[in-house]
Short mmCIF file of C-alpha atoms in Angstrom, two decimals:
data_model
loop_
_atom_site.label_atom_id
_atom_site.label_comp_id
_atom_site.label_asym_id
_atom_site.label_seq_id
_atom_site.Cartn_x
_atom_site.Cartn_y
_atom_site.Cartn_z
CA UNK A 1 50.56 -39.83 -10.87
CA UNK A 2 48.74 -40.59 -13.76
CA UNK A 3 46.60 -43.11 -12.10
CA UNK A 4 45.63 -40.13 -9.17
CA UNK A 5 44.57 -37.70 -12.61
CA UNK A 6 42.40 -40.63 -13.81
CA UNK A 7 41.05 -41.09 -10.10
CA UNK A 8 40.72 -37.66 -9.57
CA UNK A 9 38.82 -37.46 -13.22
CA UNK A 10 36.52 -40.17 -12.56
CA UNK A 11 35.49 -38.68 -9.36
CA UNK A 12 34.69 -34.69 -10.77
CA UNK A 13 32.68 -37.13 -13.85
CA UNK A 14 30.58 -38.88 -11.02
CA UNK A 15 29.93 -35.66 -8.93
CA UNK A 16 28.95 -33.62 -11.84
CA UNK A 17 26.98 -36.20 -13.05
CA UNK A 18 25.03 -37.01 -9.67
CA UNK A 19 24.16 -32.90 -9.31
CA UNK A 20 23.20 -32.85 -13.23
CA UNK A 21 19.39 -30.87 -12.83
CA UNK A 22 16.31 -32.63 -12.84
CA UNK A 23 15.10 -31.61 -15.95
CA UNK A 24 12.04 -34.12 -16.04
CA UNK A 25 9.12 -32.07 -16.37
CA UNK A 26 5.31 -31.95 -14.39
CA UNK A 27 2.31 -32.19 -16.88
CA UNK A 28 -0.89 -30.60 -15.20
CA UNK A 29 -3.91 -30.89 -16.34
CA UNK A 30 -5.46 -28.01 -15.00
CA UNK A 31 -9.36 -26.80 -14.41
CA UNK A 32 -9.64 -23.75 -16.43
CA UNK A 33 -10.51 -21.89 -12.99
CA UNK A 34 -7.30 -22.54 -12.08
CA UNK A 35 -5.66 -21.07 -14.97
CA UNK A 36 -4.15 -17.75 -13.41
CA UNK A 37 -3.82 -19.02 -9.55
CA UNK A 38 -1.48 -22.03 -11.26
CA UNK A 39 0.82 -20.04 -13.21
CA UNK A 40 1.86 -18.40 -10.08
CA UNK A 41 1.84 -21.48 -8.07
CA UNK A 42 3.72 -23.13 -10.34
CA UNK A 43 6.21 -20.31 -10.77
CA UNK A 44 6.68 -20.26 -7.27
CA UNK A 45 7.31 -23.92 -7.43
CA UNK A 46 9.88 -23.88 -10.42
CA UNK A 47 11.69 -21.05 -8.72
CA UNK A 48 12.07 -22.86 -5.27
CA UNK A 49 13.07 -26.56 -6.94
CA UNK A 50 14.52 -25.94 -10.39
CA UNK A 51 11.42 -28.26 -11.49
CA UNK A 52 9.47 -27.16 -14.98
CA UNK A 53 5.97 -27.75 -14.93
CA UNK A 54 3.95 -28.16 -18.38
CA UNK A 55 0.47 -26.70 -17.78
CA UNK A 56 -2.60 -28.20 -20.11
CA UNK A 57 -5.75 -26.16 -19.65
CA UNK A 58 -9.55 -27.64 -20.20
CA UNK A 59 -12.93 -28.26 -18.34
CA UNK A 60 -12.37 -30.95 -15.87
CA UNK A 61 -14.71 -32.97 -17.94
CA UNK A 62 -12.71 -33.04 -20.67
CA UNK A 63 -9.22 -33.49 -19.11
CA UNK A 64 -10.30 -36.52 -17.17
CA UNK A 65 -12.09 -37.71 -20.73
CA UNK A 66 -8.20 -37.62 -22.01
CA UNK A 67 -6.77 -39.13 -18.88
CA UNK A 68 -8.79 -42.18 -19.11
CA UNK A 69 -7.88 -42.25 -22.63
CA UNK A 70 -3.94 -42.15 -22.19
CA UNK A 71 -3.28 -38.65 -21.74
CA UNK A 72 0.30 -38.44 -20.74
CA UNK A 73 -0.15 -36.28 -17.58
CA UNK A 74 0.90 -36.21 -14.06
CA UNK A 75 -1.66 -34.64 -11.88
CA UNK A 76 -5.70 -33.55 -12.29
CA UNK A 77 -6.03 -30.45 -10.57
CA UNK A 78 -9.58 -29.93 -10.71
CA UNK A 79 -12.59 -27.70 -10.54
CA UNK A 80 -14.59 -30.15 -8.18
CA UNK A 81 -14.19 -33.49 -6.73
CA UNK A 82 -16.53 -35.37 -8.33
CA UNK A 83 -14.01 -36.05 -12.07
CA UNK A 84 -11.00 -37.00 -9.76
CA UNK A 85 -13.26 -39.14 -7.54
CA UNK A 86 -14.50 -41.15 -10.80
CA UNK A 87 -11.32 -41.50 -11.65
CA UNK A 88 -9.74 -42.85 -8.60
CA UNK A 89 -12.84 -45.50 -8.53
CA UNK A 90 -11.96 -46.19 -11.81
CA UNK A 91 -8.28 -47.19 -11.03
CA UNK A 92 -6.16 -44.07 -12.57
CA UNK A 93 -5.05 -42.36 -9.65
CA UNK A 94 -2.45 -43.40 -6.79
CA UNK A 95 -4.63 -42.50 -4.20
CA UNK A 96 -8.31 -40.80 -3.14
CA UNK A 97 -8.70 -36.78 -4.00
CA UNK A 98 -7.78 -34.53 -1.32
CA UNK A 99 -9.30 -30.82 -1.51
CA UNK A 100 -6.90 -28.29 -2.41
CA UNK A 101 -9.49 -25.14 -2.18
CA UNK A 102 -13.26 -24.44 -2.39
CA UNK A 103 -14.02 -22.10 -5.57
CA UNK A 104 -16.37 -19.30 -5.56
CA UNK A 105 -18.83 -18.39 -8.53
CA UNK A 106 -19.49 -14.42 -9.56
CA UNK A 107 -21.80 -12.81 -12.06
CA UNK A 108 -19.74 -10.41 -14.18
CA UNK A 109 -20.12 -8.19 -17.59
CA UNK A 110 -17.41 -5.91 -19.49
CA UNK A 111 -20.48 -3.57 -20.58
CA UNK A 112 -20.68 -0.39 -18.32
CA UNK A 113 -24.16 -0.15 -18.84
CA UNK A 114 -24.90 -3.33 -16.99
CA UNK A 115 -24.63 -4.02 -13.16
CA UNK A 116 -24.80 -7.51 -12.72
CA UNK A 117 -27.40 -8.95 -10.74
CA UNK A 118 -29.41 -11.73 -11.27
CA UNK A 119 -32.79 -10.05 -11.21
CA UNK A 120 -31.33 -8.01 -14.21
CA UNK A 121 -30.65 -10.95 -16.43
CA UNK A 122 -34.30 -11.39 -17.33
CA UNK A 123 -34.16 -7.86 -18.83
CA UNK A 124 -34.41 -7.45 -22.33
CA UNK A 125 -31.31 -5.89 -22.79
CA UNK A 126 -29.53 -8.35 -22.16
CA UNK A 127 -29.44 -11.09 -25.28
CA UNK A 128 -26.98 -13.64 -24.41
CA UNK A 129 -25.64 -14.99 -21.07
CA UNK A 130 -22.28 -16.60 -20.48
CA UNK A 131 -21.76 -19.70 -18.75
CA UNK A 132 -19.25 -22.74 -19.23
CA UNK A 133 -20.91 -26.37 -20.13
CA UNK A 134 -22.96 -28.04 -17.05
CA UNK A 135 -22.17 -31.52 -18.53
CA UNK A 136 -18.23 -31.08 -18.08
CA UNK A 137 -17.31 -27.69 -16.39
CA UNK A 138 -18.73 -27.86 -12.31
CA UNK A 139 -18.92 -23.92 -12.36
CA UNK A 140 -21.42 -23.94 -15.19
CA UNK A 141 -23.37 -26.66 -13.09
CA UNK A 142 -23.03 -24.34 -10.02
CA UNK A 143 -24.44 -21.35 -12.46
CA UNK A 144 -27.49 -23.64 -13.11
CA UNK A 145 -28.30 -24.31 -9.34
CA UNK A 146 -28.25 -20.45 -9.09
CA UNK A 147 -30.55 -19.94 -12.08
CA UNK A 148 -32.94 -22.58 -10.58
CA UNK A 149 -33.23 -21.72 -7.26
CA UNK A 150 -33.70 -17.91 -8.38
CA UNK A 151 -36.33 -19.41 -10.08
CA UNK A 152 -35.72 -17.68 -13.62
CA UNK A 153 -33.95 -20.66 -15.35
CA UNK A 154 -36.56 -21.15 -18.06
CA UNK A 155 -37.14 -17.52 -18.68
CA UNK A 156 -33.70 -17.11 -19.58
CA UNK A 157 -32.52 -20.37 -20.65
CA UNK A 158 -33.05 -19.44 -24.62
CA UNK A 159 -30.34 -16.45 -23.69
CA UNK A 160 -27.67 -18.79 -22.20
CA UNK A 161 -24.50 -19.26 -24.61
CA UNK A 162 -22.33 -22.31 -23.21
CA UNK A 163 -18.23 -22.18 -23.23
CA UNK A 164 -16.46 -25.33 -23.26
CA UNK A 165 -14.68 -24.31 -20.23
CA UNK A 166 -14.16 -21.25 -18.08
CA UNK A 167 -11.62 -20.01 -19.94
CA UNK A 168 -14.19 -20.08 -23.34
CA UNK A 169 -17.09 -18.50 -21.26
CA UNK A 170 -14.64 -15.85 -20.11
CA UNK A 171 -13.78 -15.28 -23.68
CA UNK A 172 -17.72 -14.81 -24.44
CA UNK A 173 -17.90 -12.35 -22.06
CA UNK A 174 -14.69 -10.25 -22.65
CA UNK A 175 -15.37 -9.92 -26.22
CA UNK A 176 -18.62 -8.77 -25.59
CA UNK A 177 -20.42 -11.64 -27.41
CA UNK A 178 -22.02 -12.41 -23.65
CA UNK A 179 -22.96 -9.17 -22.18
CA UNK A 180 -23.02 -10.89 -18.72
CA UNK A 181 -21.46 -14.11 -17.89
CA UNK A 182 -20.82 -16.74 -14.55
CA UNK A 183 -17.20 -17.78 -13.30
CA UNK A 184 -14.69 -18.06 -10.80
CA UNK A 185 -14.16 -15.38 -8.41
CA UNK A 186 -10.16 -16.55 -9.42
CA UNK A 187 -10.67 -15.13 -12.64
CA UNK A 188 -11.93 -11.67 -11.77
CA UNK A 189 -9.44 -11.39 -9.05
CA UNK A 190 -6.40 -12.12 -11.73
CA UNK A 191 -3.52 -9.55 -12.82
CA UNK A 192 -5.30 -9.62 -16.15
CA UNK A 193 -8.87 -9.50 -15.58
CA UNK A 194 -9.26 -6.94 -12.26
CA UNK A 195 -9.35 -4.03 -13.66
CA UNK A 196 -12.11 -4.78 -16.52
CA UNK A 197 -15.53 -4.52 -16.02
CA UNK A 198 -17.88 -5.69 -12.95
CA UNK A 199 -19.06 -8.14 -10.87
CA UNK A 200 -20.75 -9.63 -7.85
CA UNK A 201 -20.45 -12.68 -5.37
CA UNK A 202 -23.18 -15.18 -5.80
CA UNK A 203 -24.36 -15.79 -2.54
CA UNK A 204 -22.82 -19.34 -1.53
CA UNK A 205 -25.88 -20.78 -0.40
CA UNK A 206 -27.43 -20.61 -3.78
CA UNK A 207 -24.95 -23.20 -4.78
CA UNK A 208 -23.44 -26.76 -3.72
CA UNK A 209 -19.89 -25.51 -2.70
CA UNK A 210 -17.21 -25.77 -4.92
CA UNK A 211 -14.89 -28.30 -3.49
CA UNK A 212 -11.53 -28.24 -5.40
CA UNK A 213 -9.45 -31.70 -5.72
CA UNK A 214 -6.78 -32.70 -7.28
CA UNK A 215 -4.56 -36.24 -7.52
CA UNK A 216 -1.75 -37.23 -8.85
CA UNK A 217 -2.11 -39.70 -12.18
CA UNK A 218 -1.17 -43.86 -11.64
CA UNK A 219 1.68 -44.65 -14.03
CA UNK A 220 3.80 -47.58 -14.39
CA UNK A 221 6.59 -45.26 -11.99
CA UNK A 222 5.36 -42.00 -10.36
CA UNK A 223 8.26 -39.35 -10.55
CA UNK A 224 9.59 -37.54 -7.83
CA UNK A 225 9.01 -34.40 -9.13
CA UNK A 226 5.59 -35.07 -9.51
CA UNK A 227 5.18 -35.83 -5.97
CA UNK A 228 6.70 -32.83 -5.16
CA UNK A 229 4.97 -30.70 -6.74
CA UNK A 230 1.44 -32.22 -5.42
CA UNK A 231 2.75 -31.89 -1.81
CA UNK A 232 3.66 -27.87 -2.92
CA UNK A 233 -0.08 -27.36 -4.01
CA UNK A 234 -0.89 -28.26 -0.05
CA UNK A 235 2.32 -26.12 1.24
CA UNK A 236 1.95 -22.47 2.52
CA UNK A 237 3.24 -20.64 -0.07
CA UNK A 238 -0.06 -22.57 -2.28
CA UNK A 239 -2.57 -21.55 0.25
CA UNK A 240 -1.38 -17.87 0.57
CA UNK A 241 -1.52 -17.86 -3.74
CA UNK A 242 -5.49 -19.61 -3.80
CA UNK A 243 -6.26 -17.27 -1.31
CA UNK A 244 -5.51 -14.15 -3.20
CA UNK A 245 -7.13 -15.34 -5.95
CA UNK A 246 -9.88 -15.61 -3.82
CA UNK A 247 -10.62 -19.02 -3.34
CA UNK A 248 -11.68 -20.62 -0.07
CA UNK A 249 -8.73 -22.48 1.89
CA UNK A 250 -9.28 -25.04 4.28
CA UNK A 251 -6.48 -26.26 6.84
CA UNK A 252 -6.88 -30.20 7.14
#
């Protein structure tokens, strides 16, 4: 009897212990574009697995910088293709980028006496516009194409004020430090930002578009979860989120 308790013990220990939750966390590095359409993406990916996902905002620039430095994270999802692209040549990813969405850029001001347009931002009124670093952030080099080919770049250039990222140029502009700013369509569309202020679609031929890629890290083992959670950024669910956010989706 005692022997069939100590069975039966051993048994409940070995269950319980195969079932324990995977409590191993996802780090994303995430495009600062990205910031609202992840949260709910990976919400919606936490609440369907049981996963946890750590989410580390920058420009791309910068997060694939601390990536080929040793930054401990699992996937790149970035603003463009070109950063994950240099990485994978460069030996840090398991495989090549695959496009997740195509971005959109907008024009957009808190001020409510200013209706964006890009004819209005050589008008005196306005002092300083918003835009996120060309050298690292691929929205802020989509905002330059737009001032170039409208042919006003150097009459406004002295008025441009550069954010590290989208989510510093967004901050210029919000604040009012920037009474007009460029970036993403995502960020306008967001819970948090929809209501304040407006803004206008930059037509997309004034710009290379904005192809989206991410890839998942090379590390000595690749988790599971991390897999996972890259295939969920293709799924459905992903698609219907980047979509409301008003990015560009793409079946393969």
């Amino acid at each position: 009897m005692k022997n069939l308790k100590h069975f039966t013990f051993l048994f409940l220990f070995l269950v319980i212990g195969c079932t324990k939750p995977n409590t191993q966390k996802v780090t994303i590095a995430t495009a600062a574009n990205m910031q609202f359409a992840i949260q709910e993406i990976t919400t919606s990916f936490t609440k369907q697995t049981g996963i946890a996902c750590d989410i580390i905002i920058s420009s791309s620039g910068k997060l694939t910088a601390q990536i080929k430095e040793g930054a401990p994270y699992d996937i790149l999802v970035s603003a463009d293709t070109k950063y994950p692209q240099a990485l994978h040549t460069s030996g840090f990813t398991t495989k090549p980028p695959e496009i997740y969405a195509y971005g959109k850029l907008v024009l957009w001001s808190i001020s409510k006496d200013i209706t964006p347009s890009i004819k209005s931002l050589t008008d005196k009124k306005i002092k300083h516009i918003a835009i996120a670093n060309p050298k690292t952030a691929p929205y802020g080099e989509a905002a330059i194409s737009v001032l170039k080919q409208a042919g006003i770049y150097d009459q406004i250039e002295d008025k441009l004020v550069y954010g590290e990222s989208i989510s510093q140029t967004n901050q210029f502009i919000v604040s009012g430090a920037a009474q007009v700013g460029f970036t993403a369509k995502s960020v306008v569309l967001s819970p948090k930002m929809k209501e304040k202020g407006n803004w206008i679609a930059i037509n997309d031929s004034s710009y290379t578009p904005i192809a989206q890629s991410a890839v998942i890290i090379k590390k000595v083992s690749v988790t599971e979860n991390t897999i996972n959670f890259y295939k969920f950024l293709f799924s459905a669910k992903s698609k219907e989120i980047l979509e409301n956010f008003g990015y560009l989706v793409i079946e393969k």
